[in-house]
């Protein structure tokens, strides 16, 4: 960065100004504005300091807050009489680079977890309930396992768990000592040549039992599932997210910043607009959205006729709005619902339209989001310990 320097001995140096600017944290990206590359330069003219600042968008709603922070941090120098800001807007290329820096910073500060560093982590989210997100999760997991892979499934919908029933699993999770410390052992199911490793609060309580936990308790439970589970050598970890954009979602973004998001919606405009909020949360958390799945795209009756019960176009519109590909449009048919009730995902042996679409989705994910090698992943960061109260709470359920 370039700067003009006044002859006044009281004026701050360029280094002093940039040192002050490094204490200004972008309120949305949570990284200082210098490290993000938002400050191309400063100009010092006697007691006046002009700071050039490039915002990610011209109408940034946090502009006033950033301005106040800059003026407070730079203006405290005894030789500064006035702090001016020359605003600019980033190009798409600069904006992409800034988001990359923010994502790397999140990864570097991420706590250590028990999730293998070489596995791909895909969170399946929707923003609202009732769109078939869990059905998509278990069918995708089963389809990947059928290819000979080891796939973890984390049911992060603590209140509304449904993964155990959808996979036909009911045995209680047990704990055992692994590497000198107690660990939760995930329940396992063989699918073809592969294996599913499944963790859910549904394996800790009766299916009809309501878990009346507040947000902090939910977050700590999910953290324990990430940190205190003896996950195997996973190729993928699929996370069935709860509806909304609250504590659990933010906690997962902090614990596993390498997570990639798959957004599920229905053709209905109302569902599409709510799902857009899930995508916005991913953007604000620096989590890439790998694609959109439109579920219940049409009802297919026994005669093979298709009816658009929930309208049409919601998936394509969401795809356009967030700039992520529409990976699949899954029809609604009796076989799909029956597979969920019986605990046998249709992706394995189903022969209907929904099974065909789901198998195509599995193939596309396997090709485009392939498991990474361990040496390709930077897992630097500090370790995290969970509160003893969380373990006690889970033991007491």
Tab-separated table of C-alpha atoms in Angstrom:
chain	number	residue	atom	x	y	z
A	1	UNK	CA	0.000	0.000	0.000
A	2	UNK	CA	1.215	3.491	-0.890
A	3	UNK	CA	1.089	6.616	1.276
A	4	UNK	CA	2.120	10.287	1.299
A	5	UNK	CA	3.888	11.437	4.464
A	6	UNK	CA	3.558	14.894	5.997
A	7	UNK	CA	6.618	16.830	7.150
A	8	UNK	CA	4.975	17.234	10.572
A	9	UNK	CA	6.762	15.185	13.197
A	10	UNK	CA	3.453	14.831	15.076
A	11	UNK	CA	1.676	13.066	12.210
A	12	UNK	CA	1.485	9.269	12.432
A	13	UNK	CA	3.592	7.085	10.182
A	14	UNK	CA	2.077	4.786	7.587
A	15	UNK	CA	2.977	1.797	9.743
A	16	UNK	CA	1.229	3.346	12.733
A	17	UNK	CA	-1.945	3.936	10.727
A	18	UNK	CA	-1.972	0.377	9.396
A	19	UNK	CA	-1.296	-0.958	12.894
A	20	UNK	CA	-4.396	0.886	14.077
A	21	UNK	CA	-6.425	-0.393	11.119
A	22	UNK	CA	-5.451	-3.972	11.950
A	23	UNK	CA	-7.519	-3.601	15.114
A	24	UNK	CA	-10.640	-2.801	13.070
A	25	UNK	CA	-12.557	-6.063	12.691
A	26	UNK	CA	-15.095	-6.458	9.906
A	27	UNK	CA	-18.328	-7.067	11.868
A	28	UNK	CA	-19.586	-9.637	9.374
A	29	UNK	CA	-16.407	-11.461	8.332
A	30	UNK	CA	-14.765	-11.306	11.791
A	31	UNK	CA	-11.281	-10.626	10.365
A	32	UNK	CA	-9.401	-7.330	10.467
A	33	UNK	CA	-9.885	-5.135	7.405
A	34	UNK	CA	-6.171	-5.004	6.549
A	35	UNK	CA	-5.766	-8.790	6.478
A	36	UNK	CA	-8.887	-9.006	4.316
A	37	UNK	CA	-7.337	-6.651	1.761
A	38	UNK	CA	-10.017	-4.003	2.228
A	39	UNK	CA	-7.499	-1.148	2.660
A	40	UNK	CA	-5.555	-0.482	-0.560
A	41	UNK	CA	-3.813	2.563	0.895
A	42	UNK	CA	-3.718	5.567	3.222
A	43	UNK	CA	-2.736	9.195	2.682
A	44	UNK	CA	-1.333	11.402	5.446
A	45	UNK	CA	-1.457	15.186	5.045
A	46	UNK	CA	-0.347	16.863	8.272
A	47	UNK	CA	-3.151	16.120	10.745
A	48	UNK	CA	-5.520	14.630	8.165
A	49	UNK	CA	-5.446	10.892	7.474
A	50	UNK	CA	-7.413	9.567	4.497
A	51	UNK	CA	-8.072	5.829	4.486
A	52	UNK	CA	-9.103	4.110	1.250
A	53	UNK	CA	-11.571	1.311	2.026
A	54	UNK	CA	-13.104	-1.133	-0.433
A	55	UNK	CA	-16.373	-2.709	0.674
A	56	UNK	CA	-17.603	-6.065	-0.594
A	57	UNK	CA	-20.787	-4.333	-1.787
A	58	UNK	CA	-21.448	-0.652	-2.368
A	59	UNK	CA	-24.534	-0.506	-0.152
A	60	UNK	CA	-22.967	-2.405	2.734
A	61	UNK	CA	-25.325	-2.032	5.744
A	62	UNK	CA	-22.329	-2.157	8.104
A	63	UNK	CA	-20.584	0.793	6.484
A	64	UNK	CA	-21.410	3.203	9.331
A	65	UNK	CA	-20.056	0.767	11.925
A	66	UNK	CA	-16.815	0.261	9.980
A	67	UNK	CA	-16.447	4.028	9.574
A	68	UNK	CA	-16.898	4.634	13.287
A	69	UNK	CA	-14.320	1.971	14.176
A	70	UNK	CA	-11.751	3.377	11.730
A	71	UNK	CA	-12.195	6.915	13.012
A	72	UNK	CA	-11.984	5.792	16.643
A	73	UNK	CA	-8.874	3.627	16.167
A	74	UNK	CA	-6.919	5.990	13.890
A	75	UNK	CA	-8.163	9.215	15.469
A	76	UNK	CA	-6.766	8.307	18.886
A	77	UNK	CA	-3.229	9.137	17.666
A	78	UNK	CA	-2.194	12.532	19.123
A	79	UNK	CA	-1.047	13.806	15.730
A	80	UNK	CA	-4.376	13.143	13.982
A	81	UNK	CA	-6.921	15.958	13.708
A	82	UNK	CA	-9.268	14.373	11.156
A	83	UNK	CA	-9.874	10.919	9.682
A	84	UNK	CA	-11.440	10.772	6.240
A	85	UNK	CA	-12.557	7.653	4.418
A	86	UNK	CA	-12.481	7.211	0.667
A	87	UNK	CA	-15.042	4.471	-0.027
A	88	UNK	CA	-14.823	2.069	-2.937
A	89	UNK	CA	-16.430	-1.193	-4.039
A	90	UNK	CA	-14.648	-4.460	-4.747
A	91	UNK	CA	-14.724	-6.194	-8.087
A	92	UNK	CA	-16.202	-9.721	-8.132
A	93	UNK	CA	-12.650	-11.098	-8.263
A	94	UNK	CA	-11.576	-9.043	-5.229
A	95	UNK	CA	-14.732	-10.037	-3.367
A	96	UNK	CA	-14.045	-13.722	-4.037
A	97	UNK	CA	-10.484	-13.313	-2.768
A	98	UNK	CA	-11.710	-11.627	0.421
A	99	UNK	CA	-14.160	-14.450	1.117
A	100	UNK	CA	-11.332	-16.927	0.577
A	101	UNK	CA	-9.174	-15.098	3.125
A	102	UNK	CA	-12.041	-15.082	5.616
A	103	UNK	CA	-12.634	-18.799	5.107
A	104	UNK	CA	-8.939	-19.596	5.624
A	105	UNK	CA	-8.927	-17.521	8.802
A	106	UNK	CA	-11.950	-19.467	10.084
A	107	UNK	CA	-10.232	-22.771	9.316
A	108	UNK	CA	-7.027	-21.724	11.069
A	109	UNK	CA	-8.911	-20.816	14.246
A	110	UNK	CA	-11.229	-23.838	14.168
A	111	UNK	CA	-11.172	-26.192	17.154
A	112	UNK	CA	-9.958	-29.736	16.725
A	113	UNK	CA	-12.630	-32.428	16.370
A	114	UNK	CA	-12.789	-36.211	16.087
A	115	UNK	CA	-14.009	-35.972	12.486
A	116	UNK	CA	-11.307	-37.391	10.177
A	117	UNK	CA	-9.483	-34.658	8.301
A	118	UNK	CA	-9.685	-36.486	4.977
A	119	UNK	CA	-13.483	-36.837	4.821
A	120	UNK	CA	-15.778	-34.435	3.016
A	121	UNK	CA	-18.349	-32.819	5.291
A	122	UNK	CA	-21.709	-32.018	3.693
A	123	UNK	CA	-24.451	-30.331	5.714
A	124	UNK	CA	-27.934	-30.824	4.289
A	125	UNK	CA	-30.025	-27.771	5.168
A	126	UNK	CA	-33.361	-26.270	4.258
A	127	UNK	CA	-34.160	-23.325	6.491
A	128	UNK	CA	-37.566	-24.834	7.309
A	129	UNK	CA	-39.022	-28.204	8.193
A	130	UNK	CA	-41.241	-30.442	6.114
A	131	UNK	CA	-39.345	-30.306	2.823
A	132	UNK	CA	-37.830	-33.796	3.037
A	133	UNK	CA	-34.339	-32.762	4.073
A	134	UNK	CA	-33.807	-35.846	6.244
A	135	UNK	CA	-35.042	-38.125	3.460
A	136	UNK	CA	-32.516	-36.575	1.077
A	137	UNK	CA	-29.761	-36.971	3.699
A	138	UNK	CA	-30.308	-40.676	4.366
A	139	UNK	CA	-30.775	-41.579	0.698
A	140	UNK	CA	-27.615	-39.699	-0.254
A	141	UNK	CA	-25.719	-41.375	2.597
A	142	UNK	CA	-26.994	-44.852	1.712
A	143	UNK	CA	-26.253	-44.331	-1.971
A	144	UNK	CA	-22.674	-43.269	-1.250
A	145	UNK	CA	-22.177	-46.207	1.122
A	146	UNK	CA	-23.472	-48.591	-1.555
A	147	UNK	CA	-20.475	-47.514	-3.650
A	148	UNK	CA	-18.175	-49.115	-1.070
A	149	UNK	CA	-17.584	-45.970	0.985
A	150	UNK	CA	-17.728	-45.328	4.717
A	151	UNK	CA	-20.266	-42.597	5.361
A	152	UNK	CA	-21.003	-40.934	8.676
A	153	UNK	CA	-24.448	-39.494	9.345
A	154	UNK	CA	-24.817	-36.929	12.112
A	155	UNK	CA	-28.436	-36.194	12.997
A	156	UNK	CA	-28.043	-32.603	14.178
A	157	UNK	CA	-31.802	-32.103	14.356
A	158	UNK	CA	-31.733	-32.726	18.100
A	159	UNK	CA	-35.395	-31.905	18.724
A	160	UNK	CA	-36.833	-33.389	15.558
A	161	UNK	CA	-34.607	-36.435	15.007
A	162	UNK	CA	-35.858	-38.805	12.296
A	163	UNK	CA	-32.711	-40.414	10.876
A	164	UNK	CA	-32.951	-43.595	13.006
A	165	UNK	CA	-36.431	-44.429	11.692
A	166	UNK	CA	-35.543	-43.519	8.100
A	167	UNK	CA	-32.615	-45.961	8.263
A	168	UNK	CA	-34.447	-48.669	10.208
A	169	UNK	CA	-32.063	-48.412	13.169
A	170	UNK	CA	-33.113	-48.358	16.817
A	171	UNK	CA	-30.344	-49.816	19.000
A	172	UNK	CA	-29.016	-47.593	21.768
A	173	UNK	CA	-25.623	-45.963	21.263
A	174	UNK	CA	-22.972	-47.211	23.652
A	175	UNK	CA	-19.793	-45.676	25.038
A	176	UNK	CA	-16.410	-47.364	25.188
A	177	UNK	CA	-12.822	-46.414	25.929
A	178	UNK	CA	-10.916	-45.569	22.763
A	179	UNK	CA	-7.301	-44.361	22.842
A	180	UNK	CA	-7.480	-43.958	26.594
A	181	UNK	CA	-10.647	-41.867	26.776
A	182	UNK	CA	-14.389	-42.621	26.771
A	183	UNK	CA	-15.973	-42.262	23.339
A	184	UNK	CA	-19.472	-42.662	21.927
A	185	UNK	CA	-19.596	-45.546	19.447
A	186	UNK	CA	-21.756	-44.739	16.404
A	187	UNK	CA	-24.346	-47.280	15.361
A	188	UNK	CA	-23.343	-49.025	12.152
A	189	UNK	CA	-25.244	-50.460	9.210
A	190	UNK	CA	-23.785	-52.244	6.202
A	191	UNK	CA	-25.014	-51.058	2.810
A	192	UNK	CA	-23.657	-53.061	-0.097
A	193	UNK	CA	-19.874	-52.992	0.194
A	194	UNK	CA	-19.917	-49.884	2.365
A	195	UNK	CA	-20.829	-48.827	5.879
A	196	UNK	CA	-23.012	-46.190	7.500
A	197	UNK	CA	-21.914	-44.807	10.877
A	198	UNK	CA	-24.870	-43.018	12.446
A	199	UNK	CA	-25.128	-40.742	15.484
A	200	UNK	CA	-28.447	-39.335	16.708
A	201	UNK	CA	-30.166	-38.379	19.931
A	202	UNK	CA	-32.804	-40.803	18.671
A	203	UNK	CA	-30.457	-43.554	19.865
A	204	UNK	CA	-30.497	-42.091	23.393
A	205	UNK	CA	-34.209	-41.574	24.045
A	206	UNK	CA	-37.506	-43.157	23.084
A	207	UNK	CA	-38.822	-41.984	19.724
A	208	UNK	CA	-41.817	-40.256	21.319
A	209	UNK	CA	-39.781	-38.475	24.025
A	210	UNK	CA	-39.558	-34.702	23.721
A	211	UNK	CA	-36.137	-33.172	24.342
A	212	UNK	CA	-36.825	-29.835	26.021
A	213	UNK	CA	-33.356	-28.356	25.658
A	214	UNK	CA	-32.433	-24.721	25.206
A	215	UNK	CA	-30.148	-23.461	22.452
A	216	UNK	CA	-26.891	-23.723	24.417
A	217	UNK	CA	-27.636	-27.327	25.323
A	218	UNK	CA	-28.369	-28.172	21.687
A	219	UNK	CA	-25.087	-26.662	20.568
A	220	UNK	CA	-23.067	-28.514	23.204
A	221	UNK	CA	-24.730	-31.810	22.288
A	222	UNK	CA	-23.752	-31.374	18.635
A	223	UNK	CA	-20.227	-30.382	19.667
A	224	UNK	CA	-19.953	-33.575	21.692
A	225	UNK	CA	-21.117	-35.616	18.708
A	226	UNK	CA	-18.293	-34.049	16.704
A	227	UNK	CA	-15.618	-34.322	19.360
A	228	UNK	CA	-16.420	-37.353	21.501
A	229	UNK	CA	-17.607	-39.880	18.909
A	230	UNK	CA	-15.247	-42.625	17.749
A	231	UNK	CA	-15.816	-41.973	14.070
A	232	UNK	CA	-14.143	-44.476	11.757
A	233	UNK	CA	-12.122	-43.692	8.647
A	234	UNK	CA	-14.937	-41.752	6.990
A	235	UNK	CA	-15.064	-40.824	3.331
A	236	UNK	CA	-18.041	-38.522	3.933
A	237	UNK	CA	-19.835	-37.053	6.911
A	238	UNK	CA	-23.397	-35.977	6.121
A	239	UNK	CA	-25.047	-33.701	8.662
A	240	UNK	CA	-28.834	-33.555	8.778
A	241	UNK	CA	-29.309	-29.956	9.874
A	242	UNK	CA	-32.242	-28.707	11.944
A	243	UNK	CA	-34.575	-26.124	10.412
A	244	UNK	CA	-33.618	-22.484	10.775
A	245	UNK	CA	-30.382	-20.537	11.085
A	246	UNK	CA	-29.760	-20.572	14.819
A	247	UNK	CA	-27.367	-21.860	17.464
A	248	UNK	CA	-26.731	-25.306	15.996
A	249	UNK	CA	-25.973	-23.944	12.538
A	250	UNK	CA	-23.583	-21.321	13.885
A	251	UNK	CA	-21.905	-23.855	16.147
A	252	UNK	CA	-21.294	-26.260	13.278
A	253	UNK	CA	-19.857	-23.475	11.133
A	254	UNK	CA	-17.415	-22.680	13.941
A	255	UNK	CA	-16.473	-26.286	14.718
A	256	UNK	CA	-16.248	-27.509	11.103
A	257	UNK	CA	-15.515	-24.542	8.823
A	258	UNK	CA	-14.645	-26.955	5.985
A	259	UNK	CA	-18.325	-27.935	5.790
A	260	UNK	CA	-20.045	-27.652	2.411
A	261	UNK	CA	-23.774	-26.982	2.206
A	262	UNK	CA	-26.457	-28.745	0.187
A	263	UNK	CA	-29.734	-26.802	0.215
A	264	UNK	CA	-33.069	-28.651	-0.029
A	265	UNK	CA	-36.285	-26.911	-1.040
A	266	UNK	CA	-39.625	-27.697	-2.640
A	267	UNK	CA	-41.118	-26.072	-5.751
A	268	UNK	CA	-43.235	-23.806	-3.526
A	269	UNK	CA	-42.115	-20.168	-3.479
A	270	UNK	CA	-42.565	-19.971	0.312
A	271	UNK	CA	-40.148	-22.859	0.870
A	272	UNK	CA	-37.726	-21.439	-1.674
A	273	UNK	CA	-37.588	-18.063	0.074
A	274	UNK	CA	-36.939	-19.678	3.459
A	275	UNK	CA	-34.263	-21.948	1.976
A	276	UNK	CA	-32.589	-18.822	0.628
A	277	UNK	CA	-31.967	-17.790	4.238
A	278	UNK	CA	-30.076	-21.037	4.837
A	279	UNK	CA	-27.904	-20.203	1.841
A	280	UNK	CA	-27.366	-16.689	3.193
A	281	UNK	CA	-26.257	-18.159	6.533
A	282	UNK	CA	-23.765	-20.341	4.662
A	283	UNK	CA	-22.389	-17.287	2.865
A	284	UNK	CA	-22.054	-15.331	6.101
A	285	UNK	CA	-20.253	-18.305	7.659
A	286	UNK	CA	-17.937	-18.755	4.633
A	287	UNK	CA	-19.404	-22.195	3.869
A	288	UNK	CA	-19.643	-22.955	0.134
A	289	UNK	CA	-23.008	-24.106	-1.212
A	290	UNK	CA	-22.391	-27.058	-3.532
A	291	UNK	CA	-25.899	-27.197	-4.917
A	292	UNK	CA	-29.672	-27.202	-4.596
A	293	UNK	CA	-32.008	-30.198	-4.451
A	294	UNK	CA	-35.674	-29.665	-5.240
A	295	UNK	CA	-37.699	-32.276	-3.372
A	296	UNK	CA	-41.347	-33.144	-4.087
A	297	UNK	CA	-40.954	-31.592	-7.519
A	298	UNK	CA	-44.132	-33.341	-8.663
A	299	UNK	CA	-46.415	-36.143	-7.509
A	300	UNK	CA	-46.167	-39.313	-9.584
A	301	UNK	CA	-49.273	-41.489	-9.283
A	302	UNK	CA	-49.514	-45.256	-9.799
A	303	UNK	CA	-50.346	-44.693	-13.460
A	304	UNK	CA	-47.142	-42.721	-13.941
A	305	UNK	CA	-48.847	-39.349	-14.362
A	306	UNK	CA	-47.145	-36.314	-12.861
A	307	UNK	CA	-48.924	-33.538	-10.935
A	308	UNK	CA	-47.266	-30.325	-9.713
A	309	UNK	CA	-48.950	-30.268	-6.302
A	310	UNK	CA	-46.651	-27.620	-4.846
A	311	UNK	CA	-46.211	-25.450	-7.905
A	312	UNK	CA	-43.089	-25.410	-10.023
A	313	UNK	CA	-39.805	-23.596	-10.439
A	314	UNK	CA	-38.808	-23.076	-6.799
A	315	UNK	CA	-35.606	-25.094	-7.089
A	316	UNK	CA	-34.500	-23.419	-10.306
A	317	UNK	CA	-35.263	-19.975	-8.900
A	318	UNK	CA	-33.282	-20.679	-5.727
A	319	UNK	CA	-30.412	-22.004	-7.830
A	320	UNK	CA	-30.339	-18.772	-9.835
A	321	UNK	CA	-30.649	-16.573	-6.753
A	322	UNK	CA	-27.714	-18.100	-4.861
A	323	UNK	CA	-25.537	-19.041	-7.833
A	324	UNK	CA	-25.418	-22.768	-7.081
A	325	UNK	CA	-26.365	-25.588	-9.474
A	326	UNK	CA	-29.699	-27.392	-9.297
A	327	UNK	CA	-28.422	-30.936	-8.740
A	328	UNK	CA	-31.699	-32.861	-8.695
A	329	UNK	CA	-35.483	-32.566	-8.816
A	330	UNK	CA	-36.912	-35.484	-6.843
A	331	UNK	CA	-40.520	-36.478	-7.572
A	332	UNK	CA	-42.938	-37.395	-4.791
A	333	UNK	CA	-44.212	-40.938	-5.106
A	334	UNK	CA	-45.618	-43.655	-2.810
A	335	UNK	CA	-42.436	-45.746	-3.018
A	336	UNK	CA	-40.337	-42.916	-1.575
A	337	UNK	CA	-42.661	-42.474	1.405
A	338	UNK	CA	-42.852	-46.245	1.966
A	339	UNK	CA	-39.059	-46.490	1.991
A	340	UNK	CA	-38.885	-43.911	4.754
A	341	UNK	CA	-41.491	-45.711	6.846
A	342	UNK	CA	-39.791	-49.091	6.436
A	343	UNK	CA	-36.260	-47.826	7.026
A	344	UNK	CA	-35.088	-48.926	3.570
A	345	UNK	CA	-33.896	-45.936	1.509
A	346	UNK	CA	-35.258	-46.243	-2.036
A	347	UNK	CA	-31.884	-45.270	-3.475
A	348	UNK	CA	-30.623	-48.793	-2.727
A	349	UNK	CA	-33.129	-51.076	-4.452
A	350	UNK	CA	-35.986	-48.819	-5.556
A	351	UNK	CA	-37.112	-48.899	-9.168
A	352	UNK	CA	-39.316	-45.799	-9.340
A	353	UNK	CA	-38.594	-42.292	-10.685
A	354	UNK	CA	-37.466	-40.954	-7.301
A	355	UNK	CA	-34.933	-43.776	-6.876
A	356	UNK	CA	-33.488	-43.062	-10.311
A	357	UNK	CA	-33.145	-39.342	-9.553
A	358	UNK	CA	-31.541	-40.053	-6.176
A	359	UNK	CA	-29.018	-42.456	-7.709
A	360	UNK	CA	-28.107	-39.792	-10.262
A	361	UNK	CA	-27.653	-37.311	-7.399
A	362	UNK	CA	-25.369	-39.757	-5.584
A	363	UNK	CA	-23.270	-40.234	-8.709
A	364	UNK	CA	-22.944	-36.497	-9.224
A	365	UNK	CA	-21.933	-35.871	-5.613
A	366	UNK	CA	-19.404	-38.731	-5.751
A	367	UNK	CA	-17.831	-37.214	-8.865
A	368	UNK	CA	-17.938	-33.512	-7.993
A	369	UNK	CA	-17.430	-33.684	-4.210
A	370	UNK	CA	-14.976	-36.569	-3.988
A	371	UNK	CA	-13.303	-37.403	-0.657
A	372	UNK	CA	-10.039	-35.554	-0.137
A	373	UNK	CA	-6.713	-37.048	0.832
A	374	UNK	CA	-5.552	-36.301	4.358
A	375	UNK	CA	-2.542	-34.305	3.164
A	376	UNK	CA	-4.806	-31.991	1.142
A	377	UNK	CA	-6.548	-30.651	4.240
A	378	UNK	CA	-5.164	-27.953	6.525
A	379	UNK	CA	-6.416	-28.831	9.998
A	380	UNK	CA	-4.410	-26.281	11.957
A	381	UNK	CA	-6.187	-24.850	14.954
A	382	UNK	CA	-6.538	-25.160	18.687
A	383	UNK	CA	-8.158	-28.121	20.434
A	384	UNK	CA	-11.548	-27.780	22.114
A	385	UNK	CA	-12.879	-29.511	25.224
A	386	UNK	CA	-16.593	-29.836	25.893
A	387	UNK	CA	-18.211	-29.054	29.204
A	388	UNK	CA	-18.542	-31.961	31.653
A	389	UNK	CA	-22.153	-30.911	32.112
A	390	UNK	CA	-22.945	-31.876	28.530
A	391	UNK	CA	-21.678	-35.419	28.994
A	392	UNK	CA	-23.591	-35.679	32.245
A	393	UNK	CA	-26.744	-34.425	30.549
A	394	UNK	CA	-26.471	-36.960	27.751
A	395	UNK	CA	-25.703	-39.765	30.213
A	396	UNK	CA	-28.784	-38.844	32.162
A	397	UNK	CA	-31.143	-38.898	29.181
